Coordinates of C-alpha atoms in Angstrom, one line a residue:
Chain A
X318 CA 145.8 123.9 79.4
X319 CA 145.4 120.8 81.5
X320 CA 142.0 122.2 82.6
X321 CA 140.9 122.6 79.0
X322 CA 141.9 119.0 78.0
X323 CA 140.2 117.5 81.1
X324 CA 137.1 119.6 80.3
X325 CA 137.0 118.2 76.7
X326 CA 137.5 114.6 78.0
X327 CA 134.6 115.0 80.4
X328 CA 132.2 116.7 78.0
X329 CA 133.3 114.4 75.1
X330 CA 132.5 111.4 77.2
X331 CA 129.1 112.7 78.1
X332 CA 128.3 113.5 74.4
X333 CA 129.4 110.0 73.3
X334 CA 127.6 108.1 76.1
X335 CA 124.6 110.2 76.8
X336 CA 123.7 113.3 74.7
X337 CA 124.5 111.9 71.3
X338 CA 122.3 108.8 71.5
X339 CA 119.4 110.7 73.1
X340 CA 119.6 113.4 70.4
X341 CA 119.4 110.8 67.6
X342 CA 116.3 109.3 69.2
X343 CA 114.6 112.7 69.4
X344 CA 115.6 113.5 65.8
X345 CA 114.4 110.1 64.5
X346 CA 111.1 110.3 66.3
X347 CA 110.2 113.8 65.0
X348 CA 112.0 113.8 61.6
X349 CA 108.6 113.4 59.9
X350 CA 106.7 115.7 62.1
X351 CA 104.6 115.1 65.2
X352 CA 101.9 113.0 63.4
X353 CA 103.6 109.5 63.3
X354 CA 104.7 109.8 67.0
X355 CA 101.2 110.8 67.9
X356 CA 99.6 108.0 66.0
X357 CA 101.9 105.5 67.6
X358 CA 101.1 106.8 71.1
X359 CA 97.3 106.7 70.6
X360 CA 97.2 103.0 69.9
X361 CA 94.9 101.3 72.3
X362 CA 97.4 99.0 73.9
X363 CA 100.0 101.8 74.3
X364 CA 97.5 104.0 76.1
X365 CA 96.7 101.0 78.4
X366 CA 100.4 100.4 79.0
X367 CA 100.9 104.0 80.2
X368 CA 97.7 103.8 82.3
X369 CA 99.0 100.7 84.0
X370 CA 102.4 102.2 84.6
X371 CA 100.8 105.2 86.3
X372 CA 98.4 103.0 88.4
X373 CA 101.3 100.9 89.6
X374 CA 103.4 103.9 90.5
X375 CA 100.4 105.5 92.3
X376 CA 100.2 102.4 94.5
X377 CA 103.9 101.7 95.0
X378 CA 105.2 105.2 95.7
X379 CA 102.9 106.1 98.7
X380 CA 103.5 102.7 100.2
X381 CA 107.3 103.1 99.9
X382 CA 107.1 106.7 101.2
X383 CA 105.3 105.6 104.4
X384 CA 107.6 102.6 104.8
X385 CA 110.7 104.7 104.1
X386 CA 109.9 107.3 106.8
X387 CA 109.0 104.7 109.4
X388 CA 112.1 102.7 108.5
X389 CA 114.4 105.8 108.7
X390 CA 112.9 106.7 112.1
X391 CA 113.5 103.2 113.4
X392 CA 117.1 103.2 112.1
X393 CA 118.0 106.6 113.5
X394 CA 115.9 107.1 116.6
X395 CA 115.5 103.6 118.0
X396 CA 118.0 101.1 119.4
X397 CA 117.3 97.4 118.7
X398 CA 119.2 94.2 118.1
X399 CA 120.0 93.3 114.5
X400 CA 120.0 96.9 113.3
X401 CA 122.9 96.2 111.0
X402 CA 120.9 93.4 109.4
X403 CA 118.0 95.8 108.8
X404 CA 120.5 98.3 107.2
X405 CA 121.9 95.6 104.9
X406 CA 118.5 94.4 103.8
X407 CA 117.2 97.9 103.1
X408 CA 120.1 98.6 100.7
X409 CA 119.8 95.2 99.0
X410 CA 117.3 96.2 96.3
X411 CA 119.7 98.7 95.0
X412 CA 122.5 96.2 94.4
X413 CA 120.3 93.3 93.2
X414 CA 119.7 92.4 89.6
X415 CA 116.0 93.2 88.7
X416 CA 115.8 89.7 87.0
X417 CA 116.8 88.1 90.3
X418 CA 114.1 90.1 92.1
X419 CA 111.6 89.0 89.5
X420 CA 112.7 85.4 89.8
X421 CA 112.4 85.5 93.6
X422 CA 108.8 86.8 93.4
X423 CA 108.1 84.3 90.6
X424 CA 109.2 81.4 92.9
X425 CA 107.2 82.7 95.9
X426 CA 103.9 83.4 94.1
X427 CA 104.1 80.9 91.2
X428 CA 102.0 77.8 90.9
X429 CA 104.6 75.7 92.7
X430 CA 105.8 78.4 95.0
X431 CA 105.3 78.7 98.8
X432 CA 102.3 80.9 98.5
X433 CA 101.1 80.0 95.0
X434 CA 98.8 77.0 95.9
X435 CA 97.1 78.8 98.8
X436 CA 96.5 81.9 96.7
X437 CA 95.1 79.8 93.8
X438 CA 92.8 77.9 96.2
X439 CA 91.4 81.2 97.4
X440 CA 91.0 82.6 93.9
X441 CA 93.6 85.3 94.3
X442 CA 95.8 86.0 91.2
X443 CA 99.2 87.5 92.0
X444 CA 101.6 86.2 89.4
X445 CA 101.1 87.4 85.8
X446 CA 98.6 90.0 87.2
X447 CA 98.8 93.5 88.6
X448 CA 99.5 92.5 92.2
X449 CA 102.8 90.9 91.2
X450 CA 103.8 94.0 89.2
X451 CA 103.1 96.2 92.2
X452 CA 105.1 94.0 94.5
X453 CA 108.0 93.9 92.1
X454 CA 107.9 97.7 91.8
X455 CA 107.8 98.1 95.5
X456 CA 110.8 95.8 95.9
X457 CA 113.1 97.6 93.4
X458 CA 112.2 101.1 94.7
X459 CA 112.1 100.3 98.4
X460 CA 115.3 102.0 99.7
X461 CA 115.1 105.5 98.2
X462 CA 113.0 107.4 100.7
X463 CA 114.7 105.8 103.7
X464 CA 118.2 106.5 102.3
X465 CA 117.4 110.2 101.8
X466 CA 115.7 110.6 105.2
X467 CA 118.3 108.8 107.4
X468 CA 121.1 111.3 107.0
X469 CA 118.7 114.3 107.5
X470 CA 117.3 112.8 110.6
X471 CA 120.8 112.2 112.0
X472 CA 121.8 115.8 111.2
X473 CA 118.8 117.5 112.8
X474 CA 119.2 115.5 116.0
X475 CA 116.3 114.9 118.4
X476 CA 116.6 118.0 120.7
X477 CA 113.5 119.7 119.2
X478 CA 111.6 116.4 119.4
X479 CA 112.6 116.0 123.1
X480 CA 111.6 119.6 123.8
X481 CA 108.1 119.0 122.2
X482 CA 107.8 115.9 124.3
X483 CA 108.7 117.7 127.5
X484 CA 106.0 120.3 126.7
X485 CA 103.5 117.6 126.6
X486 CA 103.2 116.7 122.9
X487 CA 102.2 113.2 122.0
X488 CA 104.1 110.9 119.6
X489 CA 101.9 111.8 116.6
X490 CA 101.9 115.5 117.4
X491 CA 105.7 115.6 117.6
X492 CA 106.0 113.7 114.3
X493 CA 103.5 116.0 112.4
X494 CA 104.6 119.3 114.0
X495 CA 108.4 118.8 114.4
X496 CA 109.9 115.8 112.6
X497 CA 108.0 115.8 109.3
X498 CA 108.5 119.6 108.6
X499 CA 112.3 119.2 109.1
X500 CA 112.6 116.2 106.8
X501 CA 110.2 117.3 104.2
X502 CA 112.8 118.0 101.5
X503 CA 114.5 114.7 102.0
X504 CA 111.2 112.9 101.8
X505 CA 110.3 114.8 98.6
X506 CA 113.7 114.0 97.1
X507 CA 113.2 110.3 98.0
X508 CA 109.7 110.3 96.5
X509 CA 111.0 111.7 93.2
X510 CA 113.7 108.9 93.0
X511 CA 111.1 106.3 93.9
X512 CA 108.7 107.6 91.2
X513 CA 111.5 107.5 88.6
X514 CA 112.4 104.0 89.5
X515 CA 108.7 102.9 89.5
X516 CA 107.9 104.4 86.1
X517 CA 111.0 102.9 84.6
X518 CA 111.3 99.4 86.0
X519 CA 111.7 96.7 83.4
X520 CA 113.6 93.6 84.4
X521 CA 111.6 92.5 87.5
X522 CA 108.3 93.4 85.8
X523 CA 109.3 91.5 82.7
X524 CA 109.6 88.3 84.7
X525 CA 106.4 88.5 86.9
X526 CA 103.9 90.2 84.6
X527 CA 103.6 87.6 81.9
X528 CA 103.7 90.5 79.4
X529 CA 100.1 90.1 78.3
X530 CA 99.3 92.9 75.8
X531 CA 96.6 95.3 76.9
X532 CA 96.5 93.5 80.3
X533 CA 99.8 93.4 82.2
X534 CA 102.0 95.2 79.7
X535 CA 103.6 98.4 81.3
X536 CA 105.1 101.2 79.3
X537 CA 108.6 99.9 79.4
X538 CA 107.5 96.4 78.4
X539 CA 105.6 98.1 75.5
X540 CA 108.8 99.6 74.2
X541 CA 110.4 96.2 74.0
X542 CA 107.2 94.7 72.4
X543 CA 107.1 97.4 69.8
X544 CA 110.8 97.0 69.0
X545 CA 110.4 93.2 68.6
X546 CA 107.4 93.8 66.2
X547 CA 109.7 95.9 64.0
X548 CA 107.6 99.0 64.9
X549 CA 110.6 101.3 65.6
X550 CA 108.6 104.4 65.3
X551 CA 106.3 103.2 68.0
X552 CA 109.1 102.1 70.3
X553 CA 110.8 105.5 69.8
X554 CA 107.6 107.4 70.5
X555 CA 107.0 105.6 73.8
X556 CA 110.6 106.0 74.7
X557 CA 110.4 109.8 74.1
X558 CA 107.5 110.0 76.5
X559 CA 109.4 108.0 79.1
X560 CA 112.5 110.2 78.5
X561 CA 110.5 113.4 78.9
X562 CA 109.2 112.0 82.3
X563 CA 112.9 111.3 83.2
X564 CA 113.8 114.9 82.3
X565 CA 110.9 116.1 84.5
X566 CA 112.3 114.0 87.3
X567 CA 115.8 115.5 86.7
X568 CA 114.4 119.0 86.8
X569 CA 112.6 118.3 90.1
X570 CA 115.9 116.8 91.5
X571 CA 117.9 119.9 90.4
X572 CA 115.3 122.3 91.9
X573 CA 115.1 120.4 95.2
X574 CA 118.7 119.6 95.9
X575 CA 119.8 123.1 96.9
X576 CA 116.7 123.4 99.2
X577 CA 117.7 120.1 100.8
X578 CA 121.3 121.3 101.3
X579 CA 120.4 124.6 102.9
X580 CA 117.5 123.2 105.0
Chain B
X15 CA 97.8 124.6 148.6
X16 CA 100.7 122.2 149.2
X17 CA 98.6 119.2 148.5
X18 CA 97.4 120.8 145.3
X19 CA 101.0 121.2 144.1
X20 CA 101.7 117.6 145.1
X21 CA 98.7 116.4 143.1
X22 CA 99.9 118.4 140.1
X23 CA 103.4 116.8 140.3
X24 CA 101.8 113.3 140.7
X25 CA 99.6 113.9 137.7
X26 CA 102.5 115.1 135.6
X27 CA 104.6 112.1 136.6
X28 CA 101.8 109.7 135.7
X29 CA 101.3 111.5 132.4
X30 CA 105.0 111.2 131.7
X31 CA 105.1 107.4 132.5
X32 CA 102.0 107.0 130.4
X33 CA 103.8 108.8 127.6
X34 CA 106.9 106.7 128.0
X35 CA 104.7 103.6 127.9
X36 CA 103.0 104.9 124.7
X37 CA 106.5 105.6 123.3
X38 CA 107.6 102.1 123.9
X39 CA 104.4 100.8 122.3
X40 CA 105.0 103.2 119.3
X41 CA 108.6 101.9 119.0
X42 CA 107.4 98.3 119.0
X43 CA 104.7 99.1 116.5
X44 CA 107.0 100.9 114.0
X45 CA 109.7 98.2 114.4
X46 CA 106.9 95.6 113.8
X47 CA 105.8 97.3 110.6
X48 CA 109.3 97.6 109.2
X49 CA 110.2 94.0 110.0
X50 CA 106.9 92.6 108.6
X51 CA 107.1 94.7 105.5
X52 CA 110.7 93.8 104.8
X53 CA 110.0 90.1 105.4
X54 CA 107.1 90.0 103.1
X55 CA 108.6 92.1 100.3
X56 CA 112.3 91.2 100.4
X57 CA 113.3 88.3 102.7
X58 CA 110.5 85.8 101.9
X59 CA 111.0 86.0 98.1
X60 CA 114.8 85.7 98.5
X61 CA 114.3 82.7 100.8
X62 CA 112.1 81.1 98.2
X63 CA 114.9 81.7 95.6
X64 CA 117.6 80.1 97.8
X65 CA 115.2 77.2 98.5
X66 CA 114.6 76.6 94.8
X67 CA 118.3 76.6 94.1
X68 CA 118.9 73.9 96.7
X69 CA 116.1 71.7 95.5
X70 CA 118.3 69.7 93.2
X71 CA 120.9 69.2 96.0
X72 CA 124.4 70.7 96.1
X73 CA 125.3 68.5 93.1
X74 CA 122.5 70.0 91.0
X75 CA 123.4 73.5 92.2
X76 CA 127.1 73.1 91.0
X77 CA 126.0 71.4 87.8
X78 CA 123.7 74.4 87.1
X79 CA 126.3 77.1 87.7
X80 CA 129.1 75.2 86.0
X81 CA 127.2 74.5 82.8
X82 CA 129.3 76.0 79.9
X83 CA 126.7 78.6 79.0
X84 CA 126.3 79.8 82.6
X85 CA 130.0 80.0 83.1
X86 CA 130.5 82.0 79.8
X87 CA 127.7 84.3 80.9
X88 CA 129.2 84.8 84.4
X89 CA 132.7 85.4 83.0
X90 CA 131.4 88.0 80.5
X91 CA 129.3 89.7 83.3
X92 CA 132.3 90.0 85.7
X93 CA 134.8 90.9 83.0
X94 CA 132.7 93.6 81.4
X95 CA 131.6 95.0 84.8
X96 CA 135.3 95.2 85.9
X97 CA 136.3 97.0 82.7
X98 CA 133.3 99.4 83.1
X99 CA 134.1 100.0 86.8
X100 CA 137.7 100.9 85.9
X101 CA 136.7 103.2 83.1
X102 CA 134.2 104.8 85.5
X103 CA 137.0 105.3 88.1
X104 CA 139.0 107.4 85.6
X105 CA 136.3 109.1 83.6
X106 CA 134.0 109.6 86.5
X107 CA 136.7 111.2 88.6
X108 CA 137.7 113.5 85.7
X109 CA 134.0 114.5 85.2
X110 CA 133.6 115.2 88.9
X111 CA 136.8 117.3 88.9
X112 CA 135.7 119.3 85.9
X113 CA 132.3 119.9 87.5
X114 CA 133.8 121.1 90.8
X115 CA 137.0 123.0 89.8
X116 CA 136.3 124.1 86.3
X117 CA 134.0 126.9 85.2
X118 CA 132.3 127.1 81.9
X119 CA 129.0 128.1 80.3
X120 CA 126.2 125.6 80.8
X121 CA 128.0 123.8 83.7
X122 CA 124.7 123.6 85.7
X123 CA 123.1 121.9 82.8
X124 CA 125.9 119.4 82.5
X125 CA 125.7 118.8 86.2
X126 CA 122.0 118.1 85.9
X127 CA 122.2 115.6 83.1
X128 CA 124.7 113.4 85.0
X129 CA 121.7 111.9 86.8
X130 CA 119.8 111.2 83.5
X131 CA 120.9 107.6 83.3
X132 CA 119.4 107.0 86.7
X133 CA 116.1 108.6 85.7
X134 CA 115.8 107.1 82.3
X135 CA 114.2 103.6 82.1
X136 CA 116.9 101.1 81.2
X137 CA 115.0 99.7 78.2
X138 CA 115.0 103.2 76.8
X139 CA 118.7 103.5 77.4
X140 CA 119.3 100.4 75.3
X141 CA 117.1 101.5 72.5
X142 CA 118.8 105.0 72.6
X143 CA 122.3 103.5 72.3
X144 CA 121.2 101.3 69.4
X145 CA 119.9 104.4 67.5
X146 CA 123.4 105.8 67.5
X147 CA 125.6 102.7 67.6
X148 CA 123.4 100.1 65.8
X149 CA 123.0 99.0 62.3
X150 CA 121.3 102.2 61.3
X151 CA 124.0 104.4 62.8
X152 CA 124.2 107.8 61.2
X153 CA 127.9 108.0 62.0
X154 CA 128.7 104.5 60.7
X155 CA 129.7 102.9 64.0
X156 CA 127.9 99.6 64.5
X157 CA 128.6 97.7 67.8
X158 CA 125.2 96.0 68.1
X159 CA 125.4 92.3 69.1
X160 CA 129.0 92.6 70.1
X161 CA 130.8 92.7 73.5
X162 CA 131.5 96.3 72.8
X163 CA 127.7 96.9 73.1
X164 CA 127.7 95.3 76.5
X165 CA 130.5 97.7 77.7
X166 CA 128.7 100.7 76.1
X167 CA 125.4 99.9 77.8
X168 CA 127.0 99.3 81.2
X169 CA 128.9 102.6 80.9
X170 CA 125.6 104.4 80.2
X171 CA 123.8 103.0 83.2
X172 CA 126.7 103.4 85.7
X173 CA 127.7 106.9 84.6
X174 CA 126.4 108.8 87.8
X175 CA 127.9 106.6 90.5
X176 CA 131.6 107.7 90.7
X177 CA 130.8 111.3 89.7
X178 CA 128.3 111.6 92.5
X179 CA 130.4 110.0 95.2
X180 CA 133.6 112.0 94.3
X181 CA 131.9 115.4 93.7
X182 CA 131.0 116.2 97.4
X183 CA 134.4 115.2 98.7
X184 CA 136.2 117.3 96.1
X185 CA 133.9 120.2 96.9
X186 CA 134.9 120.1 100.5
X187 CA 138.6 119.7 99.8
X188 CA 140.6 122.8 100.5
X189 CA 142.0 124.3 97.3
X190 CA 144.7 126.0 99.4
X191 CA 146.5 122.7 100.0
X192 CA 146.9 122.3 96.3
X193 CA 148.0 125.9 95.9
X194 CA 150.6 125.4 98.7
X195 CA 151.9 122.3 96.9
X196 CA 152.1 124.2 93.6
X197 CA 153.9 127.1 95.2
X198 CA 156.4 124.7 96.7
X199 CA 157.1 123.5 93.2
X200 CA 154.9 120.5 92.8
X201 CA 153.6 119.9 89.3
X202 CA 149.8 119.4 88.8
X203 CA 150.3 115.7 88.4
X204 CA 152.3 115.5 91.7
X205 CA 149.8 117.7 93.6
X206 CA 147.0 115.5 92.3
X207 CA 148.7 112.2 93.3
X208 CA 149.9 113.4 96.7
X209 CA 147.1 115.7 97.8
X210 CA 143.9 115.2 95.9
X211 CA 143.9 111.5 95.2
X212 CA 144.3 110.2 98.8
X213 CA 141.4 112.4 99.9
X214 CA 139.0 111.3 97.2
X215 CA 140.1 107.7 97.0
X216 CA 137.3 106.4 99.4
X217 CA 134.8 108.3 97.3
X218 CA 136.1 106.7 94.1
X219 CA 136.1 103.2 95.7
X220 CA 132.6 103.4 96.9
X221 CA 131.4 104.8 93.6
X222 CA 133.3 101.9 91.8
X223 CA 131.6 99.4 94.1
X224 CA 128.2 100.8 93.4
X225 CA 128.9 100.8 89.7
X226 CA 130.1 97.2 89.9
X227 CA 126.9 96.2 91.7
X228 CA 124.7 97.9 89.1
X229 CA 126.7 96.5 86.2
X230 CA 126.7 92.9 87.4
X231 CA 122.9 92.9 87.7
X232 CA 122.1 95.0 84.7
X233 CA 119.4 93.7 82.4
X234 CA 117.1 96.2 80.7
X235 CA 119.7 98.2 78.7
X236 CA 121.3 95.0 77.4
X237 CA 118.4 93.0 76.0
X238 CA 117.9 95.1 72.9
X239 CA 121.5 96.1 72.0
X240 CA 123.4 92.9 72.7
X241 CA 121.1 90.5 70.9
X242 CA 121.6 88.0 73.9
X243 CA 123.8 85.7 71.9
X244 CA 124.9 82.7 74.1
X245 CA 128.7 82.4 74.6
X246 CA 129.1 85.9 73.0
X247 CA 127.0 88.7 74.4
X248 CA 124.8 86.9 76.9
X249 CA 125.3 88.2 80.5
X250 CA 124.2 86.4 83.6
X251 CA 120.9 88.3 84.1
X252 CA 119.9 87.6 80.5
X253 CA 120.9 84.0 81.0
X254 CA 118.7 83.8 84.1
X255 CA 115.8 85.3 82.1
X256 CA 116.2 82.8 79.4
X257 CA 116.2 79.9 81.9
X258 CA 113.0 81.2 83.4
X259 CA 111.3 81.5 80.0
X260 CA 112.2 77.9 79.2
X261 CA 110.9 76.7 82.5
X262 CA 114.2 75.7 84.0
X263 CA 113.8 77.5 87.3
X264 CA 116.3 75.5 89.3
X265 CA 119.1 76.5 86.9
X266 CA 117.9 80.1 86.9
X267 CA 117.7 80.1 90.7
X268 CA 121.3 78.7 91.0
X269 CA 122.8 81.5 88.9
X270 CA 120.6 84.0 90.6
X271 CA 122.0 82.9 94.0
X272 CA 125.5 83.6 92.7
X273 CA 124.5 87.1 91.7
X274 CA 122.8 87.5 95.1
X275 CA 126.0 86.6 96.9
X276 CA 128.0 89.1 94.7
X277 CA 125.5 91.8 95.5
X278 CA 125.9 91.1 99.3
X279 CA 129.7 91.1 99.1
X280 CA 129.7 94.5 97.2
X281 CA 127.2 96.0 99.7
X282 CA 129.4 94.8 102.5
X283 CA 132.5 96.4 100.9
X284 CA 130.7 99.7 100.5
X285 CA 129.7 99.5 104.2
X286 CA 133.3 98.8 105.2
X287 CA 134.6 101.7 103.1
X288 CA 132.0 104.1 104.6
X289 CA 132.8 102.9 108.1
X290 CA 136.6 103.3 107.7
X291 CA 136.3 106.8 106.2
X292 CA 133.9 108.1 108.8
X293 CA 136.2 106.9 111.5
X294 CA 139.1 108.5 109.7
X295 CA 137.2 111.8 109.7
X296 CA 136.5 111.7 113.4
X297 CA 140.2 110.8 114.3

């Protein structure tokens, strides 16, 4: 009896918060068939927004993957002073408001910022251009790979690595042959989380991109822009594509998690 | 023959010391990369932020964060985040319990969609909530532009945290202990309070701290559904955004530093909880 009522509380909660709202958006988007959604998606600026989002993710995710692995190896396998500080800074992007991140980058790269005047003098545009969006995306999705890889590295220990070393393997060889294969699922999981965050970032990008239509407008910014121009159908259509990407991410997470737990 | 063996040992030794040196070089290199990258991407921008907030002196800083609109926004941010964190503690724990101990059709699906708020872009979350709970609501509930909308949006984006921190602890917890308590005459409520709760409490607390951190900084899901009305539905991150738009970066930076400090404190709390519980496990 108690089990039943708890189950209804939990499922009811999920329906009210999550399933209900998403269902309505799906229904509203497709209530007049596929054509309106398709038309909204094939608008020039919308296509550009999606392309930009994909390009940004294609740059940010590999950078964060390499950094995440190097960082996790440093945290687990090396001893150095101020390790605690590194640990704190690596988690900070998770706890920080995206608007604060955007403002910090705005103040560093802006016209009156520390780096702004030098960059302007050398003809390099960072703020209100693609580089700033890339940096903002890297910032907010920074910790995911490292956070997934650290516990796995701790768990596998370094005996196999030591054995490889004793048998004459170099640092690179040990990494490619021993370390990387044993952390591959953790890395994959981290990459999926990084990708989800990169595709969906809004707040930080809203501050540093300047939101120039057809130039620095990403897919999430485009949702907001369509909504503000009273084009609800357009906003819904872009949202559905982003939601489907999210479902894809979810599917990948669900498929990979058991692998990670048994590996 | 003997000298050949000695040569071999000498070569092996030299190779090992060369390897060790290369190892040390590798360590220095990787540490260098990590430090440089973190400095460029995280530390330097945050330093610029703190610097900007101090430009107007400590007087200017206090004036900026004690302006009526900034105070109202901060109060709403903290109040709504606390309410949401508490609701999460209860509903998240129930959801985790149902997912671990209960069995029903479609449980795997329910388990998978818990992470959806994480994967879904926040701006889409806001638009989605507005579709069901806005002025065009098909069920006649309209919370748009109210403080209820703030709580609703924050509940959406913080949904996974407590569930995901409690679930693994609950899964490892021995069911036999509860069964023993029940056979000794303890009611479900007593068994939960005396046996289950003490074990999952650290999980609940770190989930709550994570949810708090997320809620305090949330922006994307709020901009559409709350209307950003000053003194009414405007939270701190939205306030900061407004200050940036109107070119008042010192005021934006001052409030941003307050949020930065709150984030640091929450991260520290999570670290302490984790530290205490792992020590508890070992002892």
